[in-house]
PDB file of C-alpha atoms in Angstrom:
ATOM      1  CA  UNK Q 536      88.799 -41.739  15.742  1.00 56.00           C
ATOM      2  CA  UNK Q 537      89.420 -45.182  15.137  1.00 60.00           C
ATOM      3  CA  UNK Q 538      89.908 -46.470  18.386  1.00 64.00           C
ATOM      4  CA  UNK Q 539      87.334 -44.520  20.904  1.00 61.00           C
ATOM      5  CA  UNK Q 540      88.807 -43.968  24.263  1.00 62.00           C
ATOM      6  CA  UNK Q 541      86.144 -44.192  27.857  1.00 64.00           C
ATOM      7  CA  UNK Q 542      85.253 -46.860  30.509  1.00 72.00           C
ATOM      8  CA  UNK Q 543      83.048 -48.370  27.966  1.00 74.00           C
ATOM      9  CA  UNK Q 544      83.271 -51.229  25.370  1.00 77.00           C
ATOM     10  CA  UNK Q 545      84.398 -49.462  21.550  1.00 75.00           C
ATOM     11  CA  UNK Q 546      81.195 -51.083  19.968  1.00 80.00           C
ATOM     12  CA  UNK Q 547      79.213 -48.752  22.395  1.00 83.00           C
ATOM     13  CA  UNK Q 548      80.603 -45.998  21.162  1.00 77.00           C
ATOM     14  CA  UNK Q 549      80.813 -46.782  17.309  1.00 78.00           C
ATOM     15  CA  UNK Q 550      76.897 -47.505  17.859  1.00 85.00           C
ATOM     16  CA  UNK Q 551      76.627 -43.939  19.100  1.00 85.00           C
ATOM     17  CA  UNK Q 552      78.336 -42.642  15.844  1.00 84.00           C
ATOM     18  CA  UNK Q 553      76.101 -44.479  13.793  1.00 88.00           C
ATOM     19  CA  UNK Q 554      73.226 -43.258  15.443  1.00 88.00           C
ATOM     20  CA  UNK Q 555      74.362 -39.615  15.019  1.00 87.00           C
ATOM     21  CA  UNK Q 556      75.347 -40.138  11.451  1.00 89.00           C
ATOM     22  CA  UNK Q 557      71.747 -41.486  10.906  1.00 90.00           C
ATOM     23  CA  UNK Q 558      69.771 -38.470  12.287  1.00 89.00           C
ATOM     24  CA  UNK Q 559      72.229 -35.971  10.414  1.00 90.00           C
ATOM     25  CA  UNK Q 560      71.405 -37.670   7.007  1.00 90.00           C
ATOM     26  CA  UNK Q 561      67.719 -37.203   7.900  1.00 90.00           C
ATOM     27  CA  UNK Q 562      67.807 -34.145   8.873  1.00 90.00           C
ATOM     28  CA  UNK Q 563      69.705 -33.050   5.345  1.00 90.00           C
ATOM     29  CA  UNK Q 564      67.254 -35.517   3.676  1.00 89.00           C
ATOM     30  CA  UNK Q 565      64.178 -33.462   5.004  1.00 89.00           C
ATOM     31  CA  UNK Q 566      65.717 -30.016   4.151  1.00 88.00           C
ATOM     32  CA  UNK Q 567      66.481 -30.724   0.629  1.00 88.00           C
ATOM     33  CA  UNK Q 568      63.073 -32.311   0.175  1.00 86.00           C
ATOM     34  CA  UNK Q 569      61.742 -28.945   1.381  1.00 85.00           C
ATOM     35  CA  UNK Q 570      63.946 -26.871  -0.655  1.00 84.00           C
ATOM     36  CA  UNK Q 571      62.761 -28.697  -3.720  1.00 84.00           C
ATOM     37  CA  UNK Q 572      59.188 -28.952  -3.219  1.00 76.00           C
ATOM     38  CA  UNK Q 573      58.539 -25.029  -2.642  1.00 69.00           C
ATOM     39  CA  UNK Q 574      60.598 -24.141  -5.589  1.00 59.00           C
ATOM     40  CA  UNK Q 575      58.877 -26.943  -7.959  1.00 51.00           C
ATOM     41  CA  UNK Q 576      55.734 -25.113  -7.097  1.00 50.00           C
ATOM     42  CA  UNK Q 577      56.206 -22.062  -8.722  1.00 47.00           C
ATOM     43  CA  UNK Q 578      55.293 -19.840  -6.106  1.00 45.00           C
ATOM     44  CA  UNK Q 579      51.670 -20.853  -5.943  1.00 45.00           C
ATOM     45  CA  UNK Q 580      51.510 -23.303  -3.128  1.00 44.00           C
ATOM     46  CA  UNK Q 581      52.085 -26.872  -2.425  1.00 43.00           C
ATOM     47  CA  UNK Q 582      48.299 -27.801  -2.929  1.00 46.00           C
ATOM     48  CA  UNK Q 583      47.739 -26.516  -6.297  1.00 43.00           C
ATOM     49  CA  UNK Q 584      48.881 -28.215  -9.565  1.00 45.00           C
ATOM     50  CA  UNK Q 585      50.679 -26.856 -12.289  1.00 45.00           C
ATOM     51  CA  UNK Q 586      48.735 -24.477 -14.467  1.00 45.00           C
ATOM     52  CA  UNK Q 587      45.892 -24.388 -11.632  1.00 45.00           C
ATOM     53  CA  UNK Q 588      44.123 -21.071 -10.934  1.00 46.00           C
ATOM     54  CA  UNK Q 589      41.235 -20.336  -8.676  1.00 48.00           C
ATOM     55  CA  UNK Q 590      38.213 -19.263 -10.415  1.00 48.00           C
ATOM     56  CA  UNK Q 591      36.796 -15.446  -9.852  1.00 45.00           C
ATOM     57  CA  UNK Q 592      33.611 -15.300  -8.379  1.00 47.00           C
ATOM     58  CA  UNK Q 593      30.640 -13.985 -10.924  1.00 47.00           C
ATOM     59  CA  UNK Q 594      29.513 -10.573 -10.012  1.00 48.00           C
ATOM     60  CA  UNK Q 595      25.442 -10.365 -10.887  1.00 49.00           C
ATOM     61  CA  UNK Q 596      24.012  -7.095 -11.783  1.00 49.00           C
ATOM     62  CA  UNK Q 597      20.968  -5.978  -9.617  1.00 48.00           C
ATOM     63  CA  UNK Q 598      17.978  -5.281 -11.222  1.00 52.00           C
ATOM     64  CA  UNK Q 599      17.003  -2.369 -13.343  1.00 50.00           C
ATOM     65  CA  UNK Q 600      15.062   0.253 -11.792  1.00 46.00           C
ATOM     66  CA  UNK Q 601      11.311   0.157 -12.653  1.00 47.00           C
ATOM     67  CA  UNK Q 602       8.609   2.763 -12.675  1.00 43.00           C
ATOM     68  CA  UNK Q 603       7.196   5.840 -14.095  1.00 42.00           C
ATOM     69  CA  UNK Q 604       7.837   8.997 -13.559  1.00 41.00           C
ATOM     70  CA  UNK Q 605       5.030  11.599 -14.838  1.00 39.00           C
ATOM     71  CA  UNK Q 606       5.184  15.541 -14.382  1.00 40.00           C
ATOM     72  CA  UNK Q 607       4.129  18.438 -16.046  1.00 39.00           C
ATOM     73  CA  UNK Q 608       2.473  21.810 -15.992  1.00 42.00           C
ATOM     74  CA  UNK Q 609      -1.162  21.554 -17.272  1.00 42.00           C
ATOM     75  CA  UNK Q 610      -3.220  23.464 -19.894  1.00 50.00           C
ATOM     76  CA  UNK Q 611      -6.827  24.562 -19.915  1.00 48.00           C
ATOM     77  CA  UNK Q 612      -9.703  24.994 -17.451  1.00 45.00           C
ATOM     78  CA  UNK Q 613     -11.504  21.698 -16.090  1.00 46.00           C
ATOM     79  CA  UNK Q 614     -15.347  22.834 -16.146  1.00 40.00           C
ATOM     80  CA  UNK Q 615     -17.090  19.676 -15.675  1.00 38.00           C
ATOM     81  CA  UNK Q 616     -16.619  16.366 -13.483  1.00 38.00           C
ATOM     82  CA  UNK Q 617     -18.154  13.018 -14.637  1.00 40.00           C
ATOM     83  CA  UNK Q 618     -15.008  10.251 -13.749  1.00 40.00           C
ATOM     84  CA  UNK Q 619     -12.527  11.961 -11.395  1.00 38.00           C
ATOM     85  CA  UNK Q 620     -10.056  14.740 -11.154  1.00 38.00           C
ATOM     86  CA  UNK Q 621      -8.344  15.855 -13.719  1.00 36.00           C
ATOM     87  CA  UNK Q 622      -4.308  15.470 -14.099  1.00 38.00           C
ATOM     88  CA  UNK Q 623      -1.408  17.327 -15.602  1.00 40.00           C
ATOM     89  CA  UNK Q 624       0.875  16.893 -18.176  1.00 37.00           C
ATOM     90  CA  UNK Q 625       1.708  14.868 -21.185  1.00 37.00           C
ATOM     91  CA  UNK Q 626       3.068  15.311 -24.826  1.00 38.00           C
ATOM     92  CA  UNK Q 627       2.681  13.613 -28.375  1.00 38.00           C
ATOM     93  CA  UNK Q 628       3.997  14.438 -31.919  1.00 39.00           C
ATOM     94  CA  UNK Q 629       2.662  13.375 -35.083  1.00 38.00           C
ATOM     95  CA  UNK Q 630       3.484  13.869 -38.500  1.00 37.00           C
ATOM     96  CA  UNK Q 631       1.429  12.097 -41.879  1.00 36.00           C
ATOM     97  CA  UNK Q 632       1.187  12.682 -45.502  1.00 39.00           C
ATOM     98  CA  UNK Q 633      -1.257  15.884 -44.945  1.00 36.00           C
ATOM     99  CA  UNK Q 634       0.623  17.517 -41.922  1.00 36.00           C
ATOM    100  CA  UNK Q 635       1.961  17.555 -39.097  1.00 39.00           C
ATOM    101  CA  UNK Q 636       1.634  18.437 -35.315  1.00 38.00           C
ATOM    102  CA  UNK Q 637       3.766  18.494 -32.096  1.00 40.00           C
ATOM    103  CA  UNK Q 638       4.083  19.794 -28.602  1.00 38.00           C
ATOM    104  CA  UNK Q 639       5.362  18.827 -25.334  1.00 38.00           C
ATOM    105  CA  UNK Q 640       4.146  19.196 -21.547  1.00 37.00           C
ATOM    106  CA  UNK Q 641       5.266  16.885 -18.911  1.00 36.00           C
ATOM    107  CA  UNK Q 642       6.706  13.364 -19.713  1.00 39.00           C
ATOM    108  CA  UNK Q 643       6.389  11.447 -22.692  1.00 36.00           C
ATOM    109  CA  UNK Q 644       6.758   8.037 -24.319  1.00 37.00           C
ATOM    110  CA  UNK Q 645       6.977   7.445 -27.888  1.00 36.00           C
ATOM    111  CA  UNK Q 646       6.303   9.028 -31.110  1.00 35.00           C
ATOM    112  CA  UNK Q 647       2.593   9.813 -32.863  1.00 38.00           C
ATOM    113  CA  UNK Q 648       1.780   8.633 -36.349  1.00 33.00           C
ATOM    114  CA  UNK Q 649      -0.526  11.762 -36.967  1.00 34.00           C
ATOM    115  CA  UNK Q 650      -3.260  12.874 -39.392  1.00 34.00           C
ATOM    116  CA  UNK Q 651      -4.266  16.147 -41.369  1.00 34.00           C
ATOM    117  CA  UNK Q 652      -7.217  17.347 -42.636  1.00 34.00           C
ATOM    118  CA  UNK Q 653      -9.220  14.479 -43.720  1.00 32.00           C
ATOM    119  CA  UNK Q 654      -6.841  11.696 -44.022  1.00 33.00           C
ATOM    120  CA  UNK Q 655      -5.487   9.397 -41.084  1.00 31.00           C
ATOM    121  CA  UNK Q 656      -2.547   6.952 -40.946  1.00 30.00           C
ATOM    122  CA  UNK Q 657      -2.683   3.582 -38.658  1.00 31.00           C
ATOM    123  CA  UNK Q 658       0.348   1.686 -37.440  1.00 31.00           C
ATOM    124  CA  UNK Q 659       1.663   1.602 -34.046  1.00 32.00           C
ATOM    125  CA  UNK Q 660       5.311   1.498 -32.059  1.00 31.00           C
ATOM    126  CA  UNK Q 661       6.062   0.965 -28.428  1.00 31.00           C
ATOM    127  CA  UNK Q 662       8.897   1.995 -26.130  1.00 30.00           C
ATOM    128  CA  UNK Q 663      10.331   1.126 -22.997  1.00 28.00           C
ATOM    129  CA  UNK Q 664       8.229   3.243 -20.603  1.00 29.00           C
ATOM    130  CA  UNK Q 665       5.121   3.221 -22.504  1.00 33.00           C
ATOM    131  CA  UNK Q 666       3.787   3.111 -26.127  1.00 35.00           C
ATOM    132  CA  UNK Q 667       2.527   5.744 -28.992  1.00 37.00           C
ATOM    133  CA  UNK Q 668       0.316   4.752 -31.507  1.00 40.00           C
ATOM    134  CA  UNK Q 669      -2.252   6.214 -34.082  1.00 43.00           C
ATOM    135  CA  UNK Q 670      -5.730   5.991 -32.559  1.00 47.00           C
ATOM    136  CA  UNK Q 671      -7.464   8.959 -34.108  1.00 52.00           C
ATOM    137  CA  UNK Q 672      -9.892  10.055 -36.517  1.00 56.00           C
ATOM    138  CA  UNK Q 673      -9.927  12.506 -39.385  1.00 59.00           C
ATOM    139  CA  UNK Q 674      -8.090  15.852 -38.240  1.00 65.00           C
ATOM    140  CA  UNK Q 675      -6.587  13.875 -34.924  1.00 60.00           C
ATOM    141  CA  UNK Q 676      -3.520  11.807 -34.083  1.00 62.00           C
ATOM    142  CA  UNK Q 677      -3.286  10.265 -30.560  1.00 59.00           C
ATOM    143  CA  UNK Q 678      -0.981   8.663 -28.593  1.00 59.00           C
ATOM    144  CA  UNK Q 679      -0.622   7.069 -24.708  1.00 56.00           C
ATOM    145  CA  UNK Q 680       2.162   6.845 -21.968  1.00 56.00           C
ATOM    146  CA  UNK Q 681       2.066   5.042 -18.728  1.00 55.00           C
ATOM    147  CA  UNK Q 682       0.347   1.853 -19.523  1.00 59.00           C
ATOM    148  CA  UNK Q 683       0.945  -0.606 -22.535  1.00 79.00           C
ATOM    149  CA  UNK Q 684      -0.972  -1.330 -25.910  1.00 87.00           C
ATOM    150  CA  UNK Q 685      -2.762  -4.397 -25.571  1.00 91.00           C
ATOM    151  CA  UNK Q 686      -3.655  -6.663 -28.886  1.00 91.00           C
ATOM    152  CA  UNK Q 687      -7.190  -6.774 -29.705  1.00 87.00           C
ATOM    153  CA  UNK Q 688      -9.143  -9.445 -28.142  1.00 87.00           C
ATOM    154  CA  UNK Q 689      -6.881  -9.253 -24.796  1.00 92.00           C
ATOM    155  CA  UNK Q 690      -8.194 -11.441 -21.954  1.00 92.00           C
ATOM    156  CA  UNK Q 691      -7.377  -8.295 -19.618  1.00 94.00           C
ATOM    157  CA  UNK Q 692     -10.507  -7.632 -17.605  1.00 94.00           C
ATOM    158  CA  UNK Q 693     -12.523  -4.428 -18.658  1.00 95.00           C
ATOM    159  CA  UNK Q 694     -11.748  -1.765 -15.742  1.00 95.00           C
ATOM    160  CA  UNK Q 695     -14.936  -1.306 -13.462  1.00 93.00           C
ATOM    161  CA  UNK Q 696     -16.870   2.076 -14.013  1.00 88.00           C
ATOM    162  CA  UNK Q 697     -16.433   2.733 -10.475  1.00 89.00           C
ATOM    163  CA  UNK Q 698     -12.835   1.929 -10.195  1.00 93.00           C
ATOM    164  CA  UNK Q 699     -11.662   4.345 -12.849  1.00 93.00           C
ATOM    165  CA  UNK Q 700     -11.235   8.088 -12.630  1.00 94.00           C
ATOM    166  CA  UNK Q 701     -10.782  10.611 -15.585  1.00 94.00           C
ATOM    167  CA  UNK Q 702      -8.788  13.407 -15.940  1.00 96.00           C
ATOM    168  CA  UNK Q 703      -8.455  15.899 -18.753  1.00 97.00           C
ATOM    169  CA  UNK Q 704      -6.141  18.855 -20.101  1.00 97.00           C
ATOM    170  CA  UNK Q 705      -4.901  20.743 -22.599  1.00 96.00           C
ATOM    171  CA  UNK Q 706      -0.905  21.065 -22.794  1.00 95.00           C
ATOM    172  CA  UNK Q 707      -1.655  25.134 -23.199  1.00 96.00           C
ATOM    173  CA  UNK Q 708      -4.556  27.501 -22.456  1.00 96.00           C
ATOM    174  CA  UNK Q 709      -3.770  29.115 -26.022  1.00 97.00           C
ATOM    175  CA  UNK Q 710      -2.544  27.777 -29.256  1.00 97.00           C
ATOM    176  CA  UNK Q 711      -0.836  30.243 -31.743  1.00 96.00           C
ATOM    177  CA  UNK Q 712       0.231  30.002 -35.166  1.00 93.00           C
ATOM    178  CA  UNK Q 713       2.280  26.822 -35.708  1.00 92.00           C
ATOM    179  CA  UNK Q 714       1.218  25.271 -32.525  1.00 95.00           C
ATOM    180  CA  UNK Q 715      -1.058  21.806 -32.294  1.00 96.00           C
ATOM    181  CA  UNK Q 716      -3.776  21.582 -30.026  1.00 97.00           C
ATOM    182  CA  UNK Q 717      -3.191  18.355 -27.426  1.00 96.00           C
ATOM    183  CA  UNK Q 718      -5.901  17.171 -25.165  1.00 97.00           C
ATOM    184  CA  UNK Q 719      -4.583  14.697 -22.507  1.00 96.00           C
ATOM    185  CA  UNK Q 720      -7.196  12.444 -21.190  1.00 95.00           C
ATOM    186  CA  UNK Q 721      -5.690  10.336 -17.819  1.00 95.00           C
ATOM    187  CA  UNK Q 722      -7.658   7.126 -16.692  1.00 95.00           C
ATOM    188  CA  UNK Q 723      -6.638   6.470 -13.081  1.00 95.00           C
ATOM    189  CA  UNK Q 724      -7.389   2.733 -11.669  1.00 95.00           C
ATOM    190  CA  UNK Q 725      -8.108   2.954  -8.198  1.00 95.00           C
ATOM    191  CA  UNK Q 726      -8.599  -0.737  -8.001  1.00 95.00           C
ATOM    192  CA  UNK Q 727      -6.194  -3.610  -6.800  1.00 95.00           C
ATOM    193  CA  UNK Q 728      -7.004  -5.273 -10.239  1.00 95.00           C
ATOM    194  CA  UNK Q 729      -4.924  -4.373 -13.376  1.00 95.00           C
ATOM    195  CA  UNK Q 730      -7.452  -3.757 -16.529  1.00 95.00           C
ATOM    196  CA  UNK Q 731      -8.101  -2.171 -19.799  1.00 94.00           C
ATOM    197  CA  UNK Q 732      -9.855   0.987 -21.018  1.00 94.00           C
ATOM    198  CA  UNK Q 733     -10.733   1.626 -24.709  1.00 93.00           C
ATOM    199  CA  UNK Q 734      -9.444   4.540 -26.222  1.00 93.00           C
ATOM    200  CA  UNK Q 735     -10.535   4.433 -29.647  1.00 92.00           C
ATOM    201  CA  UNK Q 736     -12.091   7.516 -31.423  1.00 91.00           C
ATOM    202  CA  UNK Q 737     -15.429   5.726 -31.061  1.00 90.00           C
ATOM    203  CA  UNK Q 738     -15.095   4.672 -27.150  1.00 92.00           C
ATOM    204  CA  UNK Q 739     -12.986   7.793 -25.800  1.00 94.00           C
ATOM    205  CA  UNK Q 740     -14.933  10.508 -27.723  1.00 96.00           C
ATOM    206  CA  UNK Q 741     -13.495  13.862 -28.001  1.00 97.00           C
ATOM    207  CA  UNK Q 742     -15.487  16.544 -29.134  1.00 97.00           C
ATOM    208  CA  UNK Q 743     -14.629  20.506 -29.983  1.00 97.00           C
ATOM    209  CA  UNK Q 744     -17.211  22.892 -29.868  1.00 97.00           C
ATOM    210  CA  UNK Q 745     -17.289  26.617 -29.658  1.00 96.00           C
ATOM    211  CA  UNK Q 746     -17.613  28.220 -26.290  1.00 95.00           C
ATOM    212  CA  UNK Q 747     -20.136  30.735 -27.495  1.00 91.00           C
ATOM    213  CA  UNK Q 748     -23.207  28.784 -29.075  1.00 87.00           C
ATOM    214  CA  UNK Q 749     -21.722  25.456 -28.291  1.00 85.00           C
ATOM    215  CA  UNK Q 750     -21.755  24.991 -31.996  1.00 93.00           C
ATOM    216  CA  UNK Q 751     -19.917  21.677 -33.324  1.00 96.00           C
ATOM    217  CA  UNK Q 752     -16.485  21.912 -34.894  1.00 96.00           C
ATOM    218  CA  UNK Q 753     -14.982  18.632 -34.888  1.00 97.00           C
ATOM    219  CA  UNK Q 754     -15.245  15.177 -33.151  1.00 96.00           C
ATOM    220  CA  UNK Q 755     -12.858  12.283 -32.802  1.00 94.00           C
ATOM    221  CA  UNK Q 756     -15.843   9.881 -34.092  1.00 93.00           C
ATOM    222  CA  UNK Q 757     -16.934  12.105 -37.081  1.00 94.00           C
ATOM    223  CA  UNK Q 758     -15.272  10.165 -39.221  1.00 90.00           C
ATOM    224  CA  UNK Q 759     -13.113   7.645 -37.428  1.00 87.00           C
ATOM    225  CA  UNK Q 760     -10.287   5.477 -39.192  1.00 82.00           C
ATOM    226  CA  UNK Q 761      -9.372   3.017 -36.250  1.00 76.00           C
ATOM    227  CA  UNK Q 762     -11.316   0.740 -34.251  1.00 82.00           C
ATOM    228  CA  UNK Q 763     -10.404  -0.269 -30.795  1.00 87.00           C
ATOM    229  CA  UNK Q 764      -7.101   0.764 -28.863  1.00 90.00           C
ATOM    230  CA  UNK Q 765      -7.011  -0.977 -25.808  1.00 93.00           C
ATOM    231  CA  UNK Q 766      -4.397   0.223 -23.090  1.00 93.00           C
ATOM    232  CA  UNK Q 767      -3.786  -0.991 -19.912  1.00 94.00           C
ATOM    233  CA  UNK Q 768      -4.524   0.502 -16.846  1.00 95.00           C
ATOM    234  CA  UNK Q 769      -1.648  -0.636 -13.646  1.00 95.00           C
ATOM    235  CA  UNK Q 770      -3.674  -1.382 -10.432  1.00 95.00           C
ATOM    236  CA  UNK Q 771      -3.366   1.687  -8.467  1.00 95.00           C
ATOM    237  CA  UNK Q 772      -1.634   3.170 -11.235  1.00 94.00           C
ATOM    238  CA  UNK Q 773      -2.601   5.536 -14.572  1.00 93.00           C
ATOM    239  CA  UNK Q 774      -2.452   5.770 -18.364  1.00 94.00           C
ATOM    240  CA  UNK Q 775      -2.693   8.647 -20.197  1.00 94.00           C
ATOM    241  CA  UNK Q 776      -4.146   9.251 -24.093  1.00 93.00           C
ATOM    242  CA  UNK Q 777      -2.900  12.473 -25.832  1.00 94.00           C
ATOM    243  CA  UNK Q 778      -4.765  13.662 -28.745  1.00 94.00           C
ATOM    244  CA  UNK Q 779      -3.632  16.361 -31.172  1.00 95.00           C
ATOM    245  CA  UNK Q 780      -6.043  18.209 -33.330  1.00 96.00           C
ATOM    246  CA  UNK Q 781      -5.275  19.817 -36.401  1.00 95.00           C
ATOM    247  CA  UNK Q 782      -7.303  22.780 -35.866  1.00 96.00           C
ATOM    248  CA  UNK Q 783      -9.642  21.162 -38.843  1.00 95.00           C
ATOM    249  CA  UNK Q 784     -13.465  20.945 -38.950  1.00 96.00           C
ATOM    250  CA  UNK Q 785     -15.361  17.786 -39.443  1.00 95.00           C
ATOM    251  CA  UNK Q 786     -19.176  16.727 -39.832  1.00 95.00           C
ATOM    252  CA  UNK Q 787     -20.744  13.591 -38.262  1.00 93.00           C
ATOM    253  CA  UNK Q 788     -20.620  10.334 -40.827  1.00 91.00           C
ATOM    254  CA  UNK Q 789     -17.838  12.322 -42.883  1.00 91.00           C
ATOM    255  CA  UNK Q 790     -20.323  14.419 -44.122  1.00 93.00           C
ATOM    256  CA  UNK Q 791     -19.728  18.186 -45.596  1.00 89.00           C
ATOM    257  CA  UNK Q 792     -18.198  20.411 -44.422  1.00 87.00           C
ATOM    258  CA  UNK Q 793     -15.372  19.441 -43.152  1.00 91.00           C
ATOM    259  CA  UNK Q 794     -11.253  20.300 -43.666  1.00 93.00           C
ATOM    260  CA  UNK Q 795     -11.743  23.912 -43.044  1.00 94.00           C
ATOM    261  CA  UNK Q 796      -9.715  25.556 -40.698  1.00 95.00           C
ATOM    262  CA  UNK Q 797     -11.234  26.328 -37.471  1.00 95.00           C
ATOM    263  CA  UNK Q 798     -11.825  30.066 -36.290  1.00 95.00           C
ATOM    264  CA  UNK Q 799      -8.788  31.839 -34.862  1.00 96.00           C
ATOM    265  CA  UNK Q 800      -9.001  34.019 -32.035  1.00 96.00           C
ATOM    266  CA  UNK Q 801     -12.029  32.107 -30.580  1.00 96.00           C
ATOM    267  CA  UNK Q 802     -12.736  30.291 -27.346  1.00 97.00           C
ATOM    268  CA  UNK Q 803     -13.486  26.576 -27.745  1.00 97.00           C
ATOM    269  CA  UNK Q 804     -14.519  23.827 -25.175  1.00 97.00           C
ATOM    270  CA  UNK Q 805     -13.096  20.023 -25.652  1.00 97.00           C
ATOM    271  CA  UNK Q 806     -15.244  17.362 -24.091  1.00 97.00           C
ATOM    272  CA  UNK Q 807     -14.235  13.553 -23.591  1.00 96.00           C
ATOM    273  CA  UNK Q 808     -16.418  11.307 -23.107  1.00 94.00           C
ATOM    274  CA  UNK Q 809     -15.595   7.368 -22.338  1.00 92.00           C
ATOM    275  CA  UNK Q 810     -18.455   4.949 -21.832  1.00 86.00           C
ATOM    276  CA  UNK Q 811     -18.996   3.964 -18.398  1.00 88.00           C
ATOM    277  CA  UNK Q 812     -16.693   6.627 -17.075  1.00 92.00           C
ATOM    278  CA  UNK Q 813     -18.600   9.654 -17.413  1.00 91.00           C
ATOM    279  CA  UNK Q 814     -16.921  13.036 -19.328  1.00 93.00           C
ATOM    280  CA  UNK Q 815     -14.634  15.607 -18.609  1.00 95.00           C
ATOM    281  CA  UNK Q 816     -14.581  19.383 -20.162  1.00 96.00           C
ATOM    282  CA  UNK Q 817     -11.816  21.952 -20.716  1.00 97.00           C
ATOM    283  CA  UNK Q 818     -11.467  25.092 -22.200  1.00 97.00           C
ATOM    284  CA  UNK Q 819      -8.807  26.512 -24.417  1.00 97.00           C
ATOM    285  CA  UNK Q 820      -8.030  29.350 -27.257  1.00 97.00           C
ATOM    286  CA  UNK Q 821      -7.127  29.272 -30.801  1.00 97.00           C
ATOM    287  CA  UNK Q 822      -5.116  32.744 -31.523  1.00 96.00           C
ATOM    288  CA  UNK Q 823      -3.975  34.428 -34.836  1.00 93.00           C
ATOM    289  CA  UNK Q 824      -0.902  35.767 -33.100  1.00 88.00           C
TER     290      UNK Q 824
END
């Protein structure tokens, strides 16, 4: 080992041994470095610093579904035309110091602050898919669905008469004891522009008369307690306004007689008139049993 044997000088053999030893040392150093690098990283990869992590991508929820769904069976019988064809369904419920009224048919939104006899109550509330508010007169309360109640002085343009079609229906053909007659007036906007309609008791006037003799029984403008009630009517959409009648009589300009129970086992006509949009009429019956 110390004295190489071969045809070449011994210095050449020593140089070769030194080169081999250097290569072996280099390989050992590389192996040691690789082992130390992988072990010190904690299994997270050689490129990531200690304590680092990859952020989780944020997941954003999709948009919530929008739009309304109005359905239901109509009541009453549409007997006249004046602003378009009638629409079906509608609901409303109400209560006040003097009495209560409720009913269902179709899709509803919100609740109505009602009135009874010769008293009426104010106030309003709004819901996610519509709104409901007192907008009646003595003996009636009203609410609306499908659109949004607007503040007084809203800059939204009034609906053009030719762009709005009216529909009127009662929730039932006949109402027995404990059942509140409900009249649903629908305004359908056929134009491309969202606009507003005033459903206040002196603008959208509901009148109840006896079918025989046409004698006056009750009207929303006889003794109104509220003023304008502006509702938004979407472009190519509709807004429904439901009025509850407590079956009490009234007289123009709050005169007497008023507040008396309307006759039972009698057929009545309810007419809804709106300035510029015509009128609609349907019949219903109050039954004693």
